[in-house]
Structure formats: structure tokens, C-alpha cells
């Protein structure tokens, strides 16, 4: 028997379940149908389900290091349209992983994310490059928590990407293969979810289940804040160290005299390298 307070669940949910008499994991799966339905109703109020709770105690699948290596070699990447950025990211932003992008205001977080898949502008467009041109031909979801989404800027990036793809297609005689590809179709495949508070953010995460399948990429953008200790002060990612520890890769952005810089400050397999790029 495992107490519910030992699960990584929101405290408000644990309190709601406890106040209704559910104190251990097994209580949620009572044979009494009414009790079971009551537990489901409480979980649903906080955008959870019984299957979500089951997943927390499910045994992990077993594989081998050789299969993992083969999977990494076959895994595709989302290009950033910057040779320097792609270089320090190992060929682009790899699918099936998390990337933490942080930096001060004006450092390019939002512009970069618009192009990847979940998070900010250029990447929302880059992920849609047709397969015949070496792209993923996928879609993007943008969850906006600081109102940094700019439709006019997104359209400019889409038009620039379209013109670039047209040149590549003409060079390889593939114009007919991208006849349905345009700036307008790219905008239609960028799904926008505003989140003005933590309740809407939790709801947005649940809505992602409608879009997310295998080979997805999640990008979290973050600001920098001044962290003050007893003897010094320095810039550090906002939202605390817990977030930074949970995400395996961190890309730190900066800007000086209209020159953008990026450095991979945390990664299980990439070296700490600096790149200069332009937006």
C-alpha cells in the first residue's frame, strides 16, 4: 500500500483526494463502482485520469544499450536554419527529447522557438519543411505563457522559409512535390494555446495529448533572473533549480550589439560550445 502523498502530484489534488477518503493508491481502484467513479471525478477536475496514476507505478520497459544507440542514430532533428546553431546542437534539435532555452529579454528565445515544435517562432516553421526536402513535414503547438507570440513576425518567418524551400526545390526539380506547401499552410499548422495562469497551463498540457505522438519535441523557454547569495550575485534561469535539473539539455542565449550568441550549458552528450548566429 502506497500513500498518495508519495506520488509526484499537485498538493491540491492530493488534498482533494484525502478529504474524500482516498489516502492510498489502492483506494482509487475500489471495486465499488460509485467509489471508483467518485475518484475519477476528482481526478478529472485537476486534468488527471486513473490511467495517469497507474502510469506512475508502471514498470519501465527494458531495452539494451545497442538498441538505444541505434535509435539515437536514426532519430531525426529539426533544423534551426542556422549552421552555427545546428553545429553545437549536433545537427539540429533532436526529436524525443526536452530542450531548455533560456536567456535575457531580447536574446532570441521566442524567435528561436517559433521554429522548433513546442515553445517559441522559427522552429514552429522549420518543423514543417516538406519531407522531400529533408524536413519533417510536421505541425507545432505554441503554449504562450508570457504573451510573446507575434503573428506578423511568424508570417515573415514563414514567407522567408517558403522562399528558401522554393529555391531548393527548383534546384532539385521538386517544385511539383511541394505544390501544396505555402506560407498560409504553415500558419494553419501552428496551433496556439494561451495560458494566463497555472490552471490554464495544466489544461493546455492535457490538450497536448490531442497533438503529441511519438517522435515529438518539447522546448521550454525561460527567462534569466539575478540570483543573490551571501557573497555574490549572478544570472540564473528563472523557475528555480528543480526545473533545470529535470530537463537534460539547456541552451543559453545572449545578445550583444545585435549579435546573438548561444552556448550549450548542459547536455548528456554535447560539449559546451559557443556559437554566434543571426535571426
Tab-separated table of C-alpha atoms in Angstrom:
chain	number	residue	atom	x	y	z
A	1	UNK	CA	0.000	0.000	0.000
A	2	UNK	CA	1.454	3.313	-1.096
A	3	UNK	CA	0.252	6.639	0.369
A	4	UNK	CA	-0.914	9.177	-2.203
A	5	UNK	CA	1.310	11.886	-0.731
A	6	UNK	CA	4.354	9.951	-2.013
A	7	UNK	CA	3.286	10.458	-5.650
A	8	UNK	CA	4.515	13.440	-7.726
A	9	UNK	CA	1.041	15.011	-7.841
A	10	UNK	CA	-0.117	18.593	-7.150
A	11	UNK	CA	-0.762	19.149	-3.454
A	12	UNK	CA	-4.252	20.494	-4.179
A	13	UNK	CA	-5.138	17.198	-5.867
A	14	UNK	CA	-3.720	15.135	-3.013
A	15	UNK	CA	-5.703	17.251	-0.520
A	16	UNK	CA	-8.914	16.845	-2.536
A	17	UNK	CA	-8.493	13.070	-2.675
A	18	UNK	CA	-7.574	12.820	1.008
A	19	UNK	CA	-10.578	14.911	2.075
A	20	UNK	CA	-12.796	12.476	0.139
A	21	UNK	CA	-11.329	9.458	1.902
A	22	UNK	CA	-8.704	8.401	-0.664
A	23	UNK	CA	-5.415	8.120	1.202
A	24	UNK	CA	-3.551	5.280	-0.540
A	25	UNK	CA	-3.068	4.229	-4.169
A	26	UNK	CA	-5.334	1.191	-3.833
A	27	UNK	CA	-8.266	3.369	-2.709
A	28	UNK	CA	-8.553	4.791	-6.234
A	29	UNK	CA	-9.344	1.336	-7.647
A	30	UNK	CA	-12.041	0.246	-5.227
A	31	UNK	CA	-14.334	-2.483	-6.551
A	32	UNK	CA	-17.324	-0.362	-5.581
A	33	UNK	CA	-18.326	1.353	-8.825
A	34	UNK	CA	-19.642	4.516	-7.141
A	35	UNK	CA	-16.430	4.998	-5.171
A	36	UNK	CA	-14.367	4.413	-8.297
A	37	UNK	CA	-16.426	6.941	-10.275
A	38	UNK	CA	-16.058	9.486	-7.462
A	39	UNK	CA	-12.271	9.137	-7.621
A	40	UNK	CA	-12.352	9.658	-11.391
A	41	UNK	CA	-14.476	12.802	-10.986
A	42	UNK	CA	-11.965	14.311	-8.555
A	43	UNK	CA	-9.021	13.482	-10.798
A	44	UNK	CA	-10.798	14.944	-13.832
A	45	UNK	CA	-11.291	18.264	-12.022
A	46	UNK	CA	-7.495	18.619	-11.954
A	47	UNK	CA	-6.945	17.320	-15.522
A	48	UNK	CA	-5.841	13.852	-14.409
A	49	UNK	CA	-7.216	10.382	-15.016
A	50	UNK	CA	-6.919	6.993	-13.335
A	51	UNK	CA	-4.642	5.854	-16.159
A	52	UNK	CA	-2.283	8.749	-15.359
A	53	UNK	CA	-1.979	7.468	-11.783
A	54	UNK	CA	-1.401	3.906	-12.988
A	55	UNK	CA	1.381	5.142	-15.241
A	56	UNK	CA	3.239	6.471	-12.196
A	57	UNK	CA	3.704	2.954	-10.835
A	58	UNK	CA	4.056	1.091	-14.144
A	59	UNK	CA	7.255	-0.889	-14.611
A	60	UNK	CA	9.682	0.667	-17.121
A	61	UNK	CA	10.337	-1.178	-20.367
A	62	UNK	CA	13.700	-2.940	-20.636
A	63	UNK	CA	15.989	-2.446	-23.628
A	64	UNK	CA	19.710	-2.653	-24.407
A	65	UNK	CA	22.404	-0.031	-24.913
A	66	UNK	CA	22.847	-1.212	-28.512
A	67	UNK	CA	19.168	-0.608	-29.320
A	68	UNK	CA	19.290	2.807	-27.667
A	69	UNK	CA	22.348	3.761	-29.731
A	70	UNK	CA	20.631	2.587	-32.916
A	71	UNK	CA	17.537	4.596	-32.020
A	72	UNK	CA	19.611	7.746	-31.466
A	73	UNK	CA	21.377	7.292	-34.809
A	74	UNK	CA	18.033	7.017	-36.620
A	75	UNK	CA	16.383	9.852	-34.700
A	76	UNK	CA	15.601	12.913	-36.810
A	77	UNK	CA	16.335	16.523	-35.933
A	78	UNK	CA	14.599	19.849	-36.512
A	79	UNK	CA	16.887	22.345	-38.290
A	80	UNK	CA	17.193	25.858	-36.871
A	81	UNK	CA	18.100	27.429	-40.267
A	82	UNK	CA	21.397	28.440	-38.638
A	83	UNK	CA	24.503	26.412	-39.453
A	84	UNK	CA	26.207	27.607	-36.270
A	85	UNK	CA	23.272	26.616	-34.029
A	86	UNK	CA	22.803	23.268	-35.751
A	87	UNK	CA	26.509	22.628	-35.234
A	88	UNK	CA	26.508	22.993	-31.454
A	89	UNK	CA	23.200	21.075	-31.192
A	90	UNK	CA	24.582	18.067	-33.038
A	91	UNK	CA	22.756	18.670	-36.319
A	92	UNK	CA	19.667	20.432	-35.003
A	93	UNK	CA	17.162	19.913	-32.226
A	94	UNK	CA	16.672	16.161	-31.867
A	95	UNK	CA	13.226	14.652	-31.519
A	96	UNK	CA	12.117	12.626	-28.480
A	97	UNK	CA	13.889	14.943	-26.054
A	98	UNK	CA	13.483	18.054	-23.936
A	99	UNK	CA	15.355	21.307	-24.548
A	100	UNK	CA	15.502	24.169	-22.055
A	101	UNK	CA	16.118	27.510	-23.833
A	102	UNK	CA	16.820	30.423	-21.504
A	103	UNK	CA	18.162	33.942	-21.825
A	104	UNK	CA	17.507	37.602	-21.003
A	105	UNK	CA	14.809	39.645	-22.810
A	106	UNK	CA	15.651	40.221	-26.476
A	107	UNK	CA	18.098	37.302	-26.699
A	108	UNK	CA	16.069	35.389	-29.288
A	109	UNK	CA	14.166	32.830	-27.175
A	110	UNK	CA	10.797	33.483	-28.772
A	111	UNK	CA	12.155	33.799	-32.308
A	112	UNK	CA	14.108	30.563	-31.952
A	113	UNK	CA	11.157	28.655	-30.509
A	114	UNK	CA	8.795	29.723	-33.238
A	115	UNK	CA	10.875	27.438	-35.405
A	116	UNK	CA	11.121	24.247	-33.301
A	117	UNK	CA	7.998	22.428	-32.152
A	118	UNK	CA	6.577	23.379	-28.758
A	119	UNK	CA	7.786	26.588	-27.352
A	120	UNK	CA	8.761	29.553	-29.459
A	121	UNK	CA	8.777	31.173	-33.751
A	122	UNK	CA	11.404	29.902	-36.147
A	123	UNK	CA	11.105	26.278	-35.004
A	124	UNK	CA	7.321	26.256	-35.481
A	125	UNK	CA	8.119	26.897	-39.134
A	126	UNK	CA	11.250	24.743	-39.558
A	127	UNK	CA	9.408	21.663	-38.339
A	128	UNK	CA	7.069	21.968	-41.353
A	129	UNK	CA	9.693	21.727	-44.112
A	130	UNK	CA	8.435	19.089	-46.628
A	131	UNK	CA	9.834	15.572	-46.377
A	132	UNK	CA	11.014	15.662	-49.993
A	133	UNK	CA	13.376	18.499	-48.971
A	134	UNK	CA	14.686	16.592	-45.958
A	135	UNK	CA	12.248	18.086	-43.432
A	136	UNK	CA	9.755	16.532	-41.028
A	137	UNK	CA	6.535	17.930	-42.557
A	138	UNK	CA	5.038	18.117	-39.055
A	139	UNK	CA	2.970	20.571	-37.010
A	140	UNK	CA	3.671	22.763	-33.987
A	141	UNK	CA	1.907	23.768	-30.786
A	142	UNK	CA	2.824	27.090	-29.161
A	143	UNK	CA	1.876	27.444	-25.470
A	144	UNK	CA	2.159	31.151	-24.680
A	145	UNK	CA	2.701	31.996	-21.001
A	146	UNK	CA	4.254	35.468	-21.367
A	147	UNK	CA	2.374	36.763	-24.441
A	148	UNK	CA	5.441	36.719	-26.677
A	149	UNK	CA	3.585	35.293	-29.687
A	150	UNK	CA	3.560	37.673	-32.674
A	151	UNK	CA	1.537	36.564	-35.698
A	152	UNK	CA	3.020	39.184	-38.042
A	153	UNK	CA	6.561	38.075	-37.170
A	154	UNK	CA	5.571	34.433	-37.576
A	155	UNK	CA	4.259	35.172	-41.070
A	156	UNK	CA	7.527	36.910	-42.011
A	157	UNK	CA	9.458	33.826	-40.924
A	158	UNK	CA	7.034	31.556	-42.807
A	159	UNK	CA	7.426	33.585	-46.007
A	160	UNK	CA	11.210	33.521	-45.675
A	161	UNK	CA	11.190	29.744	-45.149
A	162	UNK	CA	8.850	29.274	-48.114
A	163	UNK	CA	11.084	31.284	-50.452
A	164	UNK	CA	14.118	29.301	-49.308
A	165	UNK	CA	12.324	25.974	-49.857
A	166	UNK	CA	11.218	27.070	-53.330
A	167	UNK	CA	14.835	27.745	-54.313
A	168	UNK	CA	15.927	24.326	-53.030
A	169	UNK	CA	13.007	22.600	-54.783
A	170	UNK	CA	13.780	24.346	-58.105
A	171	UNK	CA	17.413	23.285	-57.860
A	172	UNK	CA	16.387	19.628	-57.394
A	173	UNK	CA	13.390	19.693	-59.776
A	174	UNK	CA	10.904	19.099	-56.928
A	175	UNK	CA	8.509	22.015	-57.479
A	176	UNK	CA	5.572	19.708	-58.223
A	177	UNK	CA	6.194	17.824	-54.951
A	178	UNK	CA	5.619	20.948	-52.835
A	179	UNK	CA	2.666	22.410	-54.771
A	180	UNK	CA	0.513	22.453	-51.599
A	181	UNK	CA	3.247	23.991	-49.445
A	182	UNK	CA	2.911	27.741	-48.742
A	183	UNK	CA	3.247	30.361	-46.019
A	184	UNK	CA	-0.510	30.148	-45.386
A	185	UNK	CA	-0.471	26.369	-44.913
A	186	UNK	CA	2.401	26.765	-42.446
A	187	UNK	CA	0.369	29.218	-40.358
A	188	UNK	CA	-2.555	26.778	-40.345
A	189	UNK	CA	-0.294	24.126	-38.805
A	190	UNK	CA	0.827	26.282	-35.871
A	191	UNK	CA	-1.647	25.717	-33.025
A	192	UNK	CA	-1.776	28.495	-30.420
A	193	UNK	CA	-2.675	27.907	-26.751
A	194	UNK	CA	-2.578	30.933	-24.392
A	195	UNK	CA	-2.047	30.179	-20.693
A	196	UNK	CA	-2.738	33.115	-18.375
A	197	UNK	CA	-2.495	31.174	-15.104
A	198	UNK	CA	-1.367	27.773	-13.843
A	199	UNK	CA	-4.852	26.300	-14.274
A	200	UNK	CA	-4.858	27.156	-17.988
A	201	UNK	CA	-1.301	25.829	-18.262
A	202	UNK	CA	-2.341	22.474	-16.804
A	203	UNK	CA	-5.304	22.406	-19.178
A	204	UNK	CA	-3.015	23.201	-22.121
A	205	UNK	CA	-0.742	20.297	-21.198
A	206	UNK	CA	-3.748	17.975	-21.243
A	207	UNK	CA	-4.833	19.323	-24.635
A	208	UNK	CA	-1.397	18.403	-25.969
A	209	UNK	CA	-2.475	14.758	-25.880
A	210	UNK	CA	-4.544	15.543	-28.988
A	211	UNK	CA	-1.415	16.548	-30.883
A	212	UNK	CA	1.554	14.741	-29.393
A	213	UNK	CA	2.525	11.343	-30.760
A	214	UNK	CA	5.846	9.556	-30.995
A	215	UNK	CA	8.902	11.490	-32.198
A	216	UNK	CA	7.809	14.717	-30.571
A	217	UNK	CA	9.979	17.544	-29.347
A	218	UNK	CA	9.251	19.731	-26.319
A	219	UNK	CA	11.030	23.043	-25.916
A	220	UNK	CA	10.730	25.093	-22.727
A	221	UNK	CA	11.749	28.748	-22.920
A	222	UNK	CA	12.709	30.581	-19.767
A	223	UNK	CA	13.929	33.985	-18.608
A	224	UNK	CA	17.030	34.778	-16.582
A	225	UNK	CA	16.907	36.265	-13.103
A	226	UNK	CA	19.504	37.612	-10.709
A	227	UNK	CA	20.340	35.098	-8.010
A	228	UNK	CA	21.842	36.663	-4.901
A	229	UNK	CA	23.965	34.715	-2.441
A	230	UNK	CA	25.772	35.920	0.661
A	231	UNK	CA	28.912	36.999	-1.184
A	232	UNK	CA	27.911	37.363	-4.840
A	233	UNK	CA	25.156	37.707	-7.388
A	234	UNK	CA	24.840	36.103	-10.810
A	235	UNK	CA	22.357	35.393	-13.600
A	236	UNK	CA	20.487	32.083	-13.441
A	237	UNK	CA	17.414	30.593	-15.157
A	238	UNK	CA	14.093	31.522	-13.566
A	239	UNK	CA	11.591	28.979	-12.183
A	240	UNK	CA	14.159	27.519	-9.792
A	241	UNK	CA	16.796	24.812	-9.943
A	242	UNK	CA	14.235	21.990	-9.910
A	243	UNK	CA	13.242	22.772	-13.499
A	244	UNK	CA	16.858	22.974	-14.648
A	245	UNK	CA	17.668	19.616	-13.050
A	246	UNK	CA	14.677	17.841	-14.613
A	247	UNK	CA	15.450	18.894	-18.211
A	248	UNK	CA	18.524	17.152	-19.691
A	249	UNK	CA	19.588	19.872	-22.159
A	250	UNK	CA	19.946	23.621	-21.656
A	251	UNK	CA	20.700	26.192	-24.356
A	252	UNK	CA	21.667	29.629	-23.022
A	253	UNK	CA	21.111	32.587	-25.386
A	254	UNK	CA	22.618	36.062	-25.251
A	255	UNK	CA	22.772	39.214	-27.355
A	256	UNK	CA	25.387	41.953	-27.614
A	257	UNK	CA	25.444	44.725	-30.269
A	258	UNK	CA	22.826	42.886	-32.382
A	259	UNK	CA	24.945	39.722	-32.406
A	260	UNK	CA	23.224	36.638	-30.973
A	261	UNK	CA	25.217	34.005	-29.102
A	262	UNK	CA	24.287	30.548	-27.860
A	263	UNK	CA	26.017	28.031	-25.626
A	264	UNK	CA	25.000	24.521	-24.626
A	265	UNK	CA	25.470	24.721	-20.852
A	266	UNK	CA	24.033	21.298	-20.069
A	267	UNK	CA	23.788	18.136	-22.147
A	268	UNK	CA	24.397	14.402	-21.614
A	269	UNK	CA	26.297	14.085	-24.914
A	270	UNK	CA	27.143	17.528	-26.346
A	271	UNK	CA	30.225	19.590	-25.403
A	272	UNK	CA	29.903	23.107	-24.002
A	273	UNK	CA	30.365	25.109	-27.205
A	274	UNK	CA	29.621	28.732	-28.096
A	275	UNK	CA	28.039	29.721	-31.423
A	276	UNK	CA	27.266	33.134	-32.914
A	277	UNK	CA	24.234	33.422	-35.160
A	278	UNK	CA	21.739	35.864	-36.646
A	279	UNK	CA	17.914	35.898	-36.659
